[in-house]
Amino acid sequence: MTDSIAEFNQFRDEMNQLILGAGNLTVNRFFALDGKCYEAGVLGASTKEMLGLVSSLVLRCDDCITYHVIKCREAGVTKEELMEVFAVGLVVGGSIVIPHLRRAMARMEELAQDGKTG
Amino acid sequence: MTDSIAEFNQFRDEMNQLILGAGNLTVNRFFALDGKCYEAGVLGASTKEMLGLVSSLVLRCDDCITYHVIKCREAGVTKEELMEVFAVGLVVGGSIVIPHLRRAMARMEELAQDGKTG
Amino acid sequence: MTDSIAEFNQFRDEMNQLILGAGNLTVNRFFALDGKCYEAGVLGASTKEMLGLVSSLVLRCDDCITYHVIKCREAGVTKEELMEVFAVGLVVGGSIVIPHLRRAMARMEELAQDGKTG
Amino acid sequence: MTDSIAEFNQFRDEMNQLILGAGNLTVNRFFALDGKCYEAGVLGASTKEMLGLVSSLVLRCDDCITYHVIKCREAGVTKEELMEVFAVGLVVGGSIVIPHLRRAMARMEELAQDGKTG
Amino acid sequence: MTDSIAEFNQFRDEMNQLILGAGNLTVNRFFALDGKCYEAGVLGASTKEMLGLVSSLVLRCDDCITYHVIKCREAGVTKEELMEVFAVGLVVGGSIVIPHLRRAMARMEELAQDGKTG
Amino acid sequence: MTDSIAEFNQFRDEMNQLILGAGNLTVNRFFALDGKCYEAGVLGASTKEMLGLVSSLVLRCDDCITYHVIKCREAGVTKEELMEVFAVGLVVGGSIVIPHLRRAMARMEELAQDGKTG
């Protein structure tokens, strides 16, 4: 956990700009699609963010987990609901998920201390 | 797609019995925990089944996908909602998910023809 | 190896139609993107198909391997070149790749016997 | 579970011959290395086979699981010991491992009925 | 390798407390099960720790590798035996395992310098 | 991104020496094989490095990605070609690949600033 959420977001934004600026049509379309698929449809935005979060957990990607934890909190998902998402991810994905769960927990603490979603 | 849902369920039941009958405490507790974690809590059963489904999709396990598609349908998840779960799984997990999506689609057809969830 | 390449292609086409016909915009755009990304660009089509093949090997997806083996052969990739793609996939992905390599080999035999790419 | 252990072994042998006969030096050396690494060293052969089995379980490769279950039984690993290997694989890898555990159990039954390792 | 084993252990303990304190029954039972499954049974504790280590290697989880390397050393597994566990993990999981092997090696050095297991 | 390419290379070299010095024959032979498989054969070195890069991307290993980005650039692969390799990796592996793509992009920037491959 070497960087804060602010640093995470800054690196994310800078690199996204570099990637999109490189002008590869497939890559740019994929990024657009990635944004689109979490917009509310027949399923609400909070459900979709929880789907993104549990997928990130079982695939064990810390950056993706951080991103979806933030988005879940913004969409109104409660801490108790997040724990149930974590529970499904943990049972499906096994103990190998635990280190990522620890870092997800640290991110939730960080969000609470920032006063944004506590 | 060599076996029907009925055959899938029969093999599943027979092997579960063999596994649980082998008397390993850790294994048996894990199976109990696996059942428990999809019960309604602060999140409803249908949301939890969708979480299980998207996890199975991105981890690319056909049997798990079949199981959660059936459970989702039983919990009242509509075909249009399932397509949105598939969309998230596809974007997160990539084109490597597509063959599993095809088999999931075949399972949905099979369920519809069985008159259970069509 | 329960089905032939002809059966594989038929199931693939039928399910793709069902999926695309379900009308989920994200899913349909993803399928379009998937087709696009193997078209010749600054890299030729045969190089891109080899990239798709080695990715499928290390992610261990038989259907994807079958698809890209066929496409590689159509794009003029020789058997000796395919063996070098397999070698990279095997070293990167480890012995867990071997069962998929066996099935890839059986597909190459099947293609040769069909007189298409032998 | 469409083929018997005998059929599994026959396909395995035939494809291995095709692969090794293709004359790619890296591939052939990898196959030799794969055989070597399970030979008794400071760890005994049964321990190494159990290491191969649990790795195959958490990476979810049915053919590799079948192979190492057979090898474990030949090396004298008991059913109770195999259940403990399965327990570690299940806890580490999660419920996504369960379908593979079912097929491993079916293979153990098949071996018992063949009178080889019952 | 930004943190020491002492820092790793501190973060691990603090986050485990937060997770267990959140009061999700499934999560808490999973953690209990995770502890249980490495206790000596018909297989000894050192064998079980080696099973946990090789699983962590092929699934490529640095924190899990660090944890099981420490536990293996405490259970009396020698460096030569650890190298044989690494060899199986490397052959099964492929070259993608190598960066994790490097960090495992650095952890073994760190343990030796701490005078605990050198 | 806590360390520079120079630091990455130093850690890599030191740990490789420790690993190879430990004297495990399987491990040492694997390392030799890993070096061999990227040498030019019927496929050129640049194609093989691109195969290694896309495999590393879809398996999501930052160190392997860094290594193959450097090697690709040394073998004359252009930035535009690298973007097409990234595009295939992104479509095959999904959005879970994106954080690794960001770090790959940062490595390409670092290489350009070092004046080696800009």
XYZ file of C-alpha atoms in Angstrom:
708
model
C 0.000 0.000 0.000
C 2.626 2.514 -1.051
C 0.397 5.187 -2.542
C -2.747 7.041 -1.444
C -6.031 7.070 -3.333
C -5.122 10.567 -4.554
C -1.822 9.292 -5.964
C -3.583 6.251 -7.428
C -6.071 8.516 -9.201
C -3.353 10.837 -10.522
C -1.268 8.002 -11.987
C -4.441 6.465 -13.408
C -5.465 9.723 -15.131
C -2.002 10.465 -16.513
C -1.522 6.993 -17.947
C -5.059 6.859 -19.370
C -4.261 10.094 -21.236
C -1.028 8.616 -22.602
C -2.789 5.404 -23.659
C -5.748 7.132 -25.317
C -3.416 9.675 -26.915
C -1.448 6.890 -28.620
C -4.272 6.645 -31.121
C -4.904 2.890 -31.320
C -8.561 2.577 -32.334
C -9.157 -0.841 -30.696
C -7.680 0.292 -27.391
C -9.670 3.542 -27.394
C -12.930 1.760 -28.208
C -12.280 -0.757 -25.453
C -11.844 2.058 -22.923
C -15.154 3.595 -24.049
C -16.874 0.207 -23.721
C -15.394 -0.268 -20.260
C -16.968 2.999 -19.123
C -20.328 2.216 -20.728
C -20.864 -1.209 -19.188
C -21.271 0.107 -15.626
C -23.985 2.631 -16.530
C -27.427 1.863 -15.104
C -29.546 -0.349 -17.369
C -32.082 -2.944 -16.267
C -29.636 -3.406 -13.407
C -28.860 -0.348 -11.295
C -25.425 1.262 -11.119
C -24.772 -0.031 -7.595
C -25.454 -3.642 -8.632
C -23.153 -3.261 -11.632
C -20.385 -1.810 -9.483
C -20.746 -4.754 -7.081
C -20.456 -7.107 -10.086
C -17.282 -5.260 -11.122
C -15.932 -5.464 -7.580
C -16.479 -9.203 -7.085
C -14.948 -9.883 -10.535
C -11.894 -7.827 -9.576
C -11.627 -9.696 -6.268
C -11.661 -13.203 -7.736
C -9.266 -12.115 -10.517
C -7.145 -10.497 -7.791
C -6.422 -7.065 -9.255
C -5.741 -4.480 -6.505
C -6.165 -1.407 -8.719
C -9.500 -2.677 -10.045
C -10.641 -3.466 -6.487
C -9.689 0.043 -5.315
C -11.550 1.567 -8.240
C -14.755 -0.424 -7.696
C -14.709 0.023 -3.889
C -14.665 3.795 -4.488
C -17.417 3.535 -7.120
C -19.545 1.255 -4.908
C -19.328 3.719 -2.029
C -20.238 6.608 -4.362
C -23.231 4.576 -5.591
C -24.437 4.170 -2.027
C -23.351 0.588 -1.306
C -23.021 0.236 2.485
C -20.081 -1.291 4.338
C -22.239 -4.230 5.373
C -23.193 -4.826 1.745
C -19.526 -4.595 0.719
C -18.693 -7.268 3.303
C -21.251 -9.577 1.650
C -19.664 -8.934 -1.754
C -16.287 -9.743 -0.168
C -17.774 -12.938 1.336
C -18.907 -14.211 -2.076
C -15.535 -13.299 -3.620
C -13.697 -15.056 -0.796
C -15.701 -18.297 -1.015
C -15.555 -18.425 -4.834
C -11.905 -17.389 -5.124
C -10.424 -18.960 -1.983
C -7.790 -17.886 0.523
C -5.622 -16.551 -2.302
C -8.070 -13.612 -2.296
C -7.313 -12.706 1.354
C -4.279 -10.424 0.764
C -6.407 -8.410 -1.685
C -9.219 -8.291 0.869
C -6.770 -6.788 3.368
C -5.801 -4.068 0.919
C -9.481 -3.468 0.063
C -10.134 -3.014 3.784
C -7.293 -0.503 4.020
C -8.817 1.417 1.098
C -12.196 1.514 2.880
C -10.462 2.920 5.962
C -8.714 5.526 3.823
C -12.033 6.564 2.259
C -13.611 6.860 5.720
C -10.737 9.030 6.951
C -11.038 11.246 3.887
C -14.594 11.864 5.086
C -15.966 10.942 1.702
C -17.760 7.717 2.372
C -17.308 6.912 6.057
C -22.055 -29.523 -24.264
C -22.181 -33.312 -23.962
C -24.624 -33.625 -21.074
C -28.034 -32.198 -20.224
C -28.843 -30.194 -17.104
C -30.483 -33.312 -15.676
C -27.258 -35.307 -16.203
C -25.214 -32.419 -14.837
C -27.343 -32.369 -11.687
C -27.163 -36.145 -11.234
C -23.361 -36.275 -11.522
C -23.134 -33.255 -9.218
C -25.302 -34.901 -6.543
C -23.548 -38.271 -6.717
C -20.075 -36.783 -6.467
C -21.069 -34.364 -3.690
C -22.266 -37.395 -1.710
C -18.959 -39.201 -2.292
C -16.954 -36.117 -1.306
C -18.955 -35.348 1.835
C -18.985 -39.038 2.749
C -15.195 -39.158 2.724
C -15.273 -37.449 6.097
C -12.690 -34.669 5.711
C -13.796 -31.973 8.143
C -12.261 -29.030 6.232
C -13.855 -30.099 2.964
C -17.257 -30.636 4.573
C -17.165 -27.261 6.335
C -16.195 -25.571 3.090
C -19.202 -27.081 1.331
C -21.487 -25.817 4.136
C -19.934 -22.343 3.870
C -20.398 -22.386 0.093
C -24.121 -22.992 0.532
C -24.475 -20.343 3.261
C -22.854 -17.464 1.400
C -25.631 -17.187 -1.214
C -28.445 -16.931 1.348
C -30.202 -13.549 1.470
C -28.578 -11.095 3.883
C -28.383 -7.327 3.486
C -28.108 -8.229 -0.192
C -30.961 -10.253 -1.680
C -30.557 -13.797 -3.015
C -30.835 -12.686 -6.648
C -28.005 -10.150 -6.239
C -25.818 -12.781 -4.588
C -26.514 -15.272 -7.371
C -25.551 -12.632 -9.944
C -22.309 -12.051 -7.993
C -21.667 -15.806 -8.098
C -22.434 -15.888 -11.821
C -20.127 -13.042 -12.832
C -17.330 -14.531 -10.684
C -17.797 -17.893 -12.422
C -17.735 -16.179 -15.822
C -14.485 -14.287 -15.321
C -12.883 -17.382 -13.741
C -14.263 -19.368 -16.693
C -15.827 -22.397 -14.969
C -18.653 -23.899 -17.084
C -20.171 -25.989 -14.287
C -20.265 -23.002 -11.936
C -21.820 -20.857 -14.678
C -24.495 -23.498 -15.342
C -25.255 -23.720 -11.627
C -25.577 -19.952 -11.120
C -27.586 -19.413 -14.328
C -30.130 -21.940 -12.990
C -30.120 -20.311 -9.543
C -30.423 -16.791 -11.014
C -33.437 -17.859 -13.069
C -35.009 -19.490 -9.995
C -34.425 -16.264 -8.029
C -36.285 -14.299 -10.689
C -33.401 -12.716 -12.588
C -34.669 -11.902 -16.098
C -32.916 -12.726 -19.374
C -32.241 -9.042 -19.955
C -30.627 -8.778 -16.514
C -28.546 -11.892 -17.208
C -27.305 -10.263 -20.421
C -26.094 -7.277 -18.366
C -24.274 -9.626 -15.983
C -22.706 -11.285 -19.040
C -21.714 -7.857 -20.397
C -19.804 -6.976 -17.220
C -18.144 -10.416 -17.193
C -17.177 -10.060 -20.836
C -15.655 -6.595 -20.484
C -13.782 -7.470 -17.276
C -12.630 -10.917 -18.421
C -12.129 -10.342 -22.150
C -12.755 -12.416 -25.257
C -11.439 -15.513 -23.485
C -14.837 -15.503 -21.735
C -16.783 -15.819 -25.026
C -16.727 -19.649 -25.362
C -18.191 -19.856 -21.843
C -20.798 -17.255 -22.780
C -21.829 -19.468 -25.698
C -22.307 -22.442 -23.400
C -24.182 -20.264 -20.885
C -26.497 -19.216 -23.713
C -27.085 -22.872 -24.627
C -27.977 -23.570 -20.982
C -30.495 -20.705 -20.992
C -32.075 -22.200 -24.140
C -32.197 -25.606 -22.468
C -33.914 -24.127 -19.396
C -36.458 -22.355 -21.633
C -37.212 -25.597 -23.502
C -37.652 -27.429 -20.199
C -40.395 -24.901 -19.505
C -38.875 -24.007 -16.183
C -37.605 -20.531 -16.780
C -38.524 -19.595 -20.326
C -12.125 -34.010 -28.165
C -15.785 -34.966 -28.577
C -16.656 -32.775 -31.576
C -15.171 -32.117 -34.999
C -14.110 -28.702 -36.289
C -17.321 -28.662 -38.360
C -19.419 -29.236 -35.218
C -17.353 -26.670 -33.333
C -18.000 -24.090 -36.053
C -21.731 -24.856 -36.183
C -22.207 -24.497 -32.405
C -20.083 -21.340 -32.479
C -22.192 -19.760 -35.243
C -25.530 -20.698 -33.685
C -24.620 -19.386 -30.247
C -23.056 -16.195 -31.644
C -26.380 -15.529 -33.394
C -28.301 -16.076 -30.148
C -25.929 -13.830 -28.216
C -25.914 -11.011 -30.765
C -29.686 -11.353 -31.183
C -30.229 -10.752 -27.469
C -29.645 -7.084 -28.129
C -27.200 -6.092 -25.378
C -25.251 -3.152 -26.799
C -22.078 -3.717 -24.745
C -21.907 -7.392 -25.701
C -22.500 -6.648 -29.378
C -19.872 -3.907 -29.452
C -17.395 -6.208 -27.745
C -17.940 -8.859 -30.437
C -17.319 -6.243 -33.150
C -14.134 -5.108 -31.385
C -12.972 -8.719 -31.077
C -13.236 -9.150 -34.834
C -11.524 -5.830 -35.582
C -8.432 -6.343 -33.463
C -7.031 -9.158 -35.628
C -7.243 -7.202 -38.877
C -3.889 -6.313 -40.428
C -2.482 -2.988 -39.203
C 1.172 -2.109 -38.718
C 1.403 -5.781 -37.750
C 0.284 -8.307 -40.353
C -2.707 -10.620 -39.875
C -0.514 -13.692 -39.353
C 1.425 -12.002 -36.538
C -1.824 -10.926 -34.870
C -3.252 -14.443 -35.133
C -0.087 -15.819 -33.525
C -0.516 -13.252 -30.714
C -4.107 -14.447 -30.279
C -2.970 -18.072 -30.275
C -0.246 -17.702 -27.657
C -2.633 -15.685 -25.435
C -5.213 -18.468 -25.735
C -2.589 -21.068 -24.884
C -1.326 -19.431 -21.699
C -4.926 -18.670 -20.621
C -5.738 -22.296 -21.491
C -8.931 -21.941 -23.550
C -9.386 -24.884 -25.963
C -12.036 -23.211 -28.137
C -9.914 -20.082 -28.531
C -6.866 -22.221 -29.374
C -8.850 -24.144 -31.998
C -10.090 -20.886 -33.509
C -6.645 -19.273 -33.726
C -4.934 -22.440 -34.996
C -7.414 -22.451 -37.888
C -6.935 -18.723 -38.481
C -3.124 -19.008 -38.294
C -3.142 -21.788 -40.878
C -5.445 -19.726 -43.142
C -3.063 -16.771 -42.775
C -0.189 -18.933 -43.963
C 1.559 -19.678 -40.666
C 3.553 -22.907 -41.150
C 3.542 -25.906 -38.806
C 7.120 -25.156 -37.824
C 6.153 -21.583 -36.929
C 3.173 -22.861 -34.933
C 5.533 -25.122 -32.974
C 7.587 -22.039 -32.031
C 4.434 -20.255 -30.878
C 3.601 -23.361 -28.814
C 7.139 -23.352 -27.377
C 6.789 -19.770 -26.100
C 3.331 -20.558 -24.677
C 4.659 -23.675 -22.976
C 7.652 -21.963 -21.360
C 5.628 -18.928 -20.234
C 2.580 -20.900 -19.060
C 4.209 -24.101 -17.796
C 3.249 -27.774 -17.894
C -0.375 -26.873 -17.140
C -0.494 -25.845 -20.811
C 0.439 -29.350 -22.058
C -3.084 -30.879 -22.165
C -4.181 -27.926 -24.307
C -1.131 -28.410 -26.526
C -2.206 -32.027 -27.067
C -5.660 -30.910 -28.167
C -4.140 -28.209 -30.397
C -2.019 -30.917 -32.018
C -5.123 -33.044 -32.619
C -6.794 -30.033 -34.271
C -3.784 -29.565 -36.562
C -4.049 -33.257 -37.560
C -7.763 -32.815 -38.212
C -7.084 -29.783 -40.422
C -4.439 -31.732 -42.346
C -6.841 -34.651 -42.910
C -9.521 -32.247 -44.113
C -7.008 -31.304 -46.781
C -7.375 -27.638 -45.967
C -4.077 -26.804 -44.419
C -1.996 -29.980 -44.494
C -16.327 -37.281 -17.878
C -16.646 -38.591 -21.433
C -13.593 -40.864 -21.562
C -12.111 -43.576 -19.382
C -8.624 -43.501 -17.893
C -7.567 -45.970 -20.588
C -8.821 -43.613 -23.320
C -7.216 -40.655 -21.539
C -3.874 -42.477 -21.487
C -4.115 -43.491 -25.137
C -4.868 -39.953 -26.363
C -2.117 -38.636 -24.089
C 0.470 -41.067 -25.494
C -0.502 -40.505 -29.132
C -0.412 -36.721 -28.858
C 2.841 -36.730 -26.876
C 4.391 -38.710 -29.729
C 3.119 -36.210 -32.302
C 4.375 -33.264 -30.237
C 7.816 -34.733 -29.553
C 8.058 -35.898 -33.163
C 7.574 -32.345 -34.436
C 11.176 -31.690 -33.508
C 10.967 -28.366 -31.631
C 13.951 -28.407 -29.278
C 12.417 -26.113 -26.613
C 9.223 -28.162 -26.461
C 11.106 -31.451 -26.249
C 13.424 -30.178 -23.500
C 10.421 -28.904 -21.558
C 8.799 -32.349 -21.693
C 12.025 -33.927 -20.389
C 12.191 -31.372 -17.575
C 8.552 -32.039 -16.704
C 9.313 -35.726 -16.227
C 12.482 -35.043 -14.227
C 10.985 -32.701 -11.638
C 8.811 -35.376 -9.991
C 11.697 -37.815 -9.431
C 12.608 -38.373 -5.787
C 15.202 -35.917 -4.488
C 15.450 -34.540 -0.947
C 11.651 -34.779 -1.134
C 10.198 -38.218 -1.833
C 8.222 -39.040 -4.979
C 4.897 -39.167 -3.118
C 5.401 -35.657 -1.701
C 6.304 -34.336 -5.149
C 3.232 -35.956 -6.702
C 1.065 -34.336 -4.013
C 2.693 -30.979 -4.860
C 1.847 -31.586 -8.527
C -1.712 -32.545 -7.617
C -2.471 -29.512 -5.477
C -0.973 -27.223 -8.136
C -3.197 -28.841 -10.770
C -6.228 -28.426 -8.507
C -5.797 -24.718 -7.834
C -4.982 -24.107 -11.533
C -8.047 -26.221 -12.360
C -6.719 -28.584 -15.032
C -8.699 -31.857 -15.148
C -6.151 -33.803 -17.203
C -3.321 -32.784 -14.877
C -5.449 -33.723 -11.841
C -6.234 -37.142 -13.356
C -2.554 -37.710 -14.079
C -1.360 -36.782 -10.581
C -4.177 -38.697 -8.819
C -3.005 -41.824 -10.662
C 0.639 -41.090 -9.852
C -0.154 -40.347 -6.190
C -1.971 -43.660 -5.837
C 0.942 -45.495 -7.512
C 3.342 -43.772 -5.092
C 1.316 -45.089 -2.145
C -0.594 -41.944 -1.159
C -3.741 -43.092 0.709
C -7.285 -41.868 0.060
C -7.297 -40.081 3.410
C -4.079 -38.272 2.466
C -5.551 -37.343 -0.931
C -8.560 -35.832 0.860
C -6.175 -33.610 2.840
C -4.472 -32.513 -0.380
C -7.937 -31.738 -1.779
C -8.785 -29.768 1.383
C -5.746 -27.501 0.976
C -6.517 -27.035 -2.733
C -10.135 -26.223 -1.949
C -9.361 -23.636 0.735
C -6.603 -21.971 -1.312
C -8.461 -22.061 -4.631
C -12.060 -21.601 -3.483
C -15.390 -23.047 -4.603
C -14.342 -22.696 -8.239
C -12.230 -25.808 -7.562
C -15.276 -27.925 -6.598
C -16.273 -29.135 -10.103
C -12.702 -30.384 -10.570
C -12.856 -32.063 -7.163
C -15.970 -33.915 -8.317
C -14.189 -35.191 -11.403
C -11.124 -36.120 -9.321
C -13.445 -38.131 -7.058
C -14.906 -39.909 -10.100
C -11.359 -40.771 -11.234
C -10.578 -42.235 -7.796
C -13.719 -44.394 -8.055
C -12.664 -45.504 -11.526
C -9.214 -46.472 -10.251
C -10.778 -48.423 -7.371
C -13.068 -50.299 -9.768
C -10.111 -51.132 -12.017
C -8.689 -52.875 -8.960
C -5.452 -50.992 -9.291
C -5.537 -48.724 -6.317
C -8.773 -49.449 -4.455
C 9.971 -5.549 -2.112
C 9.071 -2.322 -0.340
C 8.349 -3.686 3.150
C 10.107 -5.972 5.598
C 8.650 -9.188 7.019
C 7.972 -7.274 10.253
C 5.980 -4.635 8.338
C 4.221 -7.366 6.347
C 3.193 -9.086 9.585
C 1.987 -5.842 11.180
C -0.196 -4.868 8.213
C -1.493 -8.446 8.035
C -2.469 -8.464 11.723
C -4.100 -5.028 11.650
C -6.175 -5.759 8.554
C -7.166 -9.237 9.789
C -8.524 -7.552 12.939
C -10.505 -5.049 10.857
C -11.878 -7.806 8.627
C -12.852 -10.146 11.467
C -14.254 -7.200 13.443
C -16.639 -6.337 10.607
C -18.789 -9.221 11.747
C -19.552 -11.042 8.481
C -20.163 -14.662 9.517
C -19.100 -16.220 6.183
C -15.844 -14.275 6.119
C -15.046 -15.113 9.730
C -15.761 -18.815 9.244
C -13.587 -18.844 6.143
C -10.676 -17.378 8.109
C -11.128 -20.080 10.778
C -11.194 -22.786 8.097
C -8.064 -21.335 6.486
C -6.202 -21.698 9.769
C -7.503 -25.228 10.397
C -6.540 -26.748 7.069
C -2.782 -26.523 7.681
C -2.899 -28.327 11.047
C -1.231 -31.739 11.081
C -3.570 -34.585 10.133
C -2.648 -37.752 8.282
C -0.230 -35.415 6.513
C 2.279 -33.585 8.711
C 2.324 -29.796 9.116
C 5.476 -29.407 6.995
C 3.902 -31.278 4.068
C 0.759 -29.151 4.317
C 2.801 -25.948 4.382
C 4.661 -27.096 1.268
C 1.279 -27.755 -0.396
C 0.213 -24.215 0.562
C 3.484 -22.811 -0.759
C 3.373 -24.494 -4.162
C -0.284 -23.472 -4.574
C 0.645 -19.864 -3.781
C 3.511 -20.021 -6.273
C 1.486 -21.275 -9.231
C -1.328 -18.817 -8.375
C 1.371 -16.128 -8.085
C 0.459 -14.434 -4.796
C 3.510 -12.796 -3.165
C 1.925 -12.339 0.272
C 0.800 -15.970 0.365
C 4.278 -17.102 -0.739
C 5.914 -14.992 1.998
C 3.540 -16.441 4.576
C 4.116 -20.080 3.588
C 7.899 -19.668 3.226
C 7.977 -18.448 6.837
C 5.688 -21.284 7.971
C 7.701 -23.894 6.050
C 10.923 -22.738 7.670
C 9.265 -22.807 11.114
C 8.041 -26.349 10.395
C 11.610 -27.415 9.658
C 11.553 -27.509 5.858
C 15.165 -27.097 4.664
C 16.359 -24.703 1.970
C 17.128 -27.648 -0.319
C 13.570 -28.939 0.145
C 12.162 -25.456 -0.552
C 14.144 -25.375 -3.799
C 12.425 -28.631 -4.838
C 9.027 -27.128 -4.032
C 10.030 -24.106 -6.142
C 11.106 -26.434 -8.979
C 7.689 -28.124 -9.112
C 5.942 -24.722 -8.981
C 8.174 -23.388 -11.745
C 7.631 -26.336 -14.105
C 3.866 -26.461 -13.497
C 3.319 -22.689 -13.582
C 5.944 -21.637 -16.129
C 8.265 -18.649 -16.443
C 5.491 -16.325 -15.278
C 6.295 -17.704 -11.807
C 9.931 -16.488 -11.929
C 9.395 -12.921 -10.616
C 7.607 -14.428 -7.595
C 10.462 -16.898 -7.147
C 12.869 -13.951 -7.003
C 10.839 -12.310 -4.270
C 10.545 -15.640 -2.418
C 14.341 -15.900 -2.556
C 14.658 -12.374 -1.140
C 12.341 -13.381 1.724
C 14.492 -16.427 2.471
C 17.557 -14.157 2.616
C 15.691 -11.794 4.936
C 14.743 -14.678 7.238
C 18.372 -15.879 7.280
C 19.623 -12.392 8.186
C 17.060 -12.149 10.975
C 18.775 -15.235 12.384
C 15.483 -17.049 12.625
C 15.792 -19.727 10.020
C 19.202 -19.280 8.373
C 5.796 1.994 -9.853
C 8.190 2.255 -6.916
C 11.434 1.340 -8.667
C 13.225 2.399 -11.831
C 14.213 0.065 -14.647
C 17.782 0.214 -13.330
C 16.612 -0.932 -9.885
C 14.393 -3.578 -11.484
C 17.368 -4.929 -13.427
C 19.646 -4.937 -10.377
C 17.170 -6.853 -8.206
C 16.527 -9.226 -11.097
C 20.244 -9.953 -11.574
C 20.967 -10.400 -7.868
C 18.056 -12.765 -7.297
C 18.779 -14.748 -10.473
C 22.313 -15.305 -9.133
C 20.950 -16.497 -5.779
C 18.442 -18.815 -7.468
C 20.925 -20.318 -9.930
C 23.535 -20.589 -7.165
C 21.195 -22.725 -5.060
C 22.058 -25.621 -7.323
C 18.644 -27.123 -8.125
C 19.084 -28.799 -11.502
C 15.427 -28.490 -12.600
C 15.319 -24.787 -11.771
C 18.613 -24.088 -13.524
C 17.581 -25.990 -16.642
C 14.270 -24.122 -16.717
C 16.114 -20.791 -16.640
C 18.293 -21.915 -19.565
C 15.210 -23.013 -21.512
C 13.533 -19.677 -20.790
C 16.451 -17.843 -22.366
C 16.611 -20.189 -25.365
C 12.968 -19.948 -26.405
C 13.160 -16.281 -27.453
C 16.145 -16.785 -29.783
C 15.388 -16.301 -33.465
C 14.238 -19.491 -35.212
C 11.765 -19.741 -38.075
C 10.167 -16.795 -36.279
C 12.328 -13.720 -35.783
C 13.390 -12.429 -32.356
C 11.022 -9.445 -32.507
C 8.006 -11.702 -33.183
C 9.003 -13.968 -30.303
C 9.394 -11.005 -27.945
C 5.921 -9.789 -28.952
C 4.578 -13.285 -28.193
C 6.254 -13.113 -24.786
C 4.821 -9.637 -24.194
C 1.224 -10.471 -25.026
C 1.434 -13.637 -22.884
C 2.718 -11.549 -19.975
C -0.076 -9.023 -20.485
C -2.939 -11.514 -20.430
C -1.343 -13.336 -17.456
C -0.909 -9.917 -15.847
C 2.702 -10.040 -14.647
C 4.230 -6.538 -14.378
C 7.850 -7.684 -14.176
C 7.443 -9.917 -17.238
C 5.752 -7.060 -19.120
C 8.601 -4.679 -18.221
C 11.162 -7.245 -19.365
C 9.494 -7.918 -22.721
C 8.760 -4.224 -23.419
C 12.496 -3.569 -23.046
C 13.375 -6.576 -25.212
C 10.805 -5.622 -27.864
C 12.216 -2.119 -28.097
C 15.780 -3.516 -28.342
C 14.582 -5.832 -31.147
C 13.261 -2.842 -33.078
C 9.532 -3.151 -32.380
C 8.017 0.326 -32.846
C 5.636 2.079 -30.446
C 2.815 1.718 -32.932
C 3.459 -2.026 -33.143
C 3.559 -2.272 -29.347
C 0.153 -0.552 -29.214
C -1.229 -3.283 -31.508
C 0.213 -5.980 -29.232
C -1.434 -4.173 -26.294
C -4.734 -4.063 -28.223
C -4.759 -7.841 -28.713
C -3.830 -8.398 -25.048
C -6.565 -6.012 -23.927
C -9.314 -7.606 -26.018
C -8.300 -11.167 -25.112
C -7.671 -10.466 -21.418
C -10.281 -7.790 -20.712
C -10.339 -4.654 -18.578
C -8.458 -6.472 -15.814
C -5.408 -5.961 -18.045
C -5.747 -2.150 -17.998
C -3.769 -1.433 -14.783
C -0.874 -3.430 -16.249
C -1.202 -1.506 -19.503
C -0.838 1.734 -17.524
C 2.372 0.491 -15.938
C 3.630 -0.752 -19.323
C 3.008 2.740 -20.689
C 4.969 4.268 -17.801
C 7.857 1.909 -18.602
C 7.809 2.998 -22.255
C 7.990 6.634 -21.104
C 10.889 5.761 -18.814
C 12.737 4.075 -21.680
C 12.148 7.125 -23.906
C 13.486 9.472 -21.220
C 16.558 7.270 -20.776
C 17.177 7.991 -24.454
C 17.523 4.326 -25.214
C 14.437 3.608 -27.232
C 12.532 6.883 -27.573
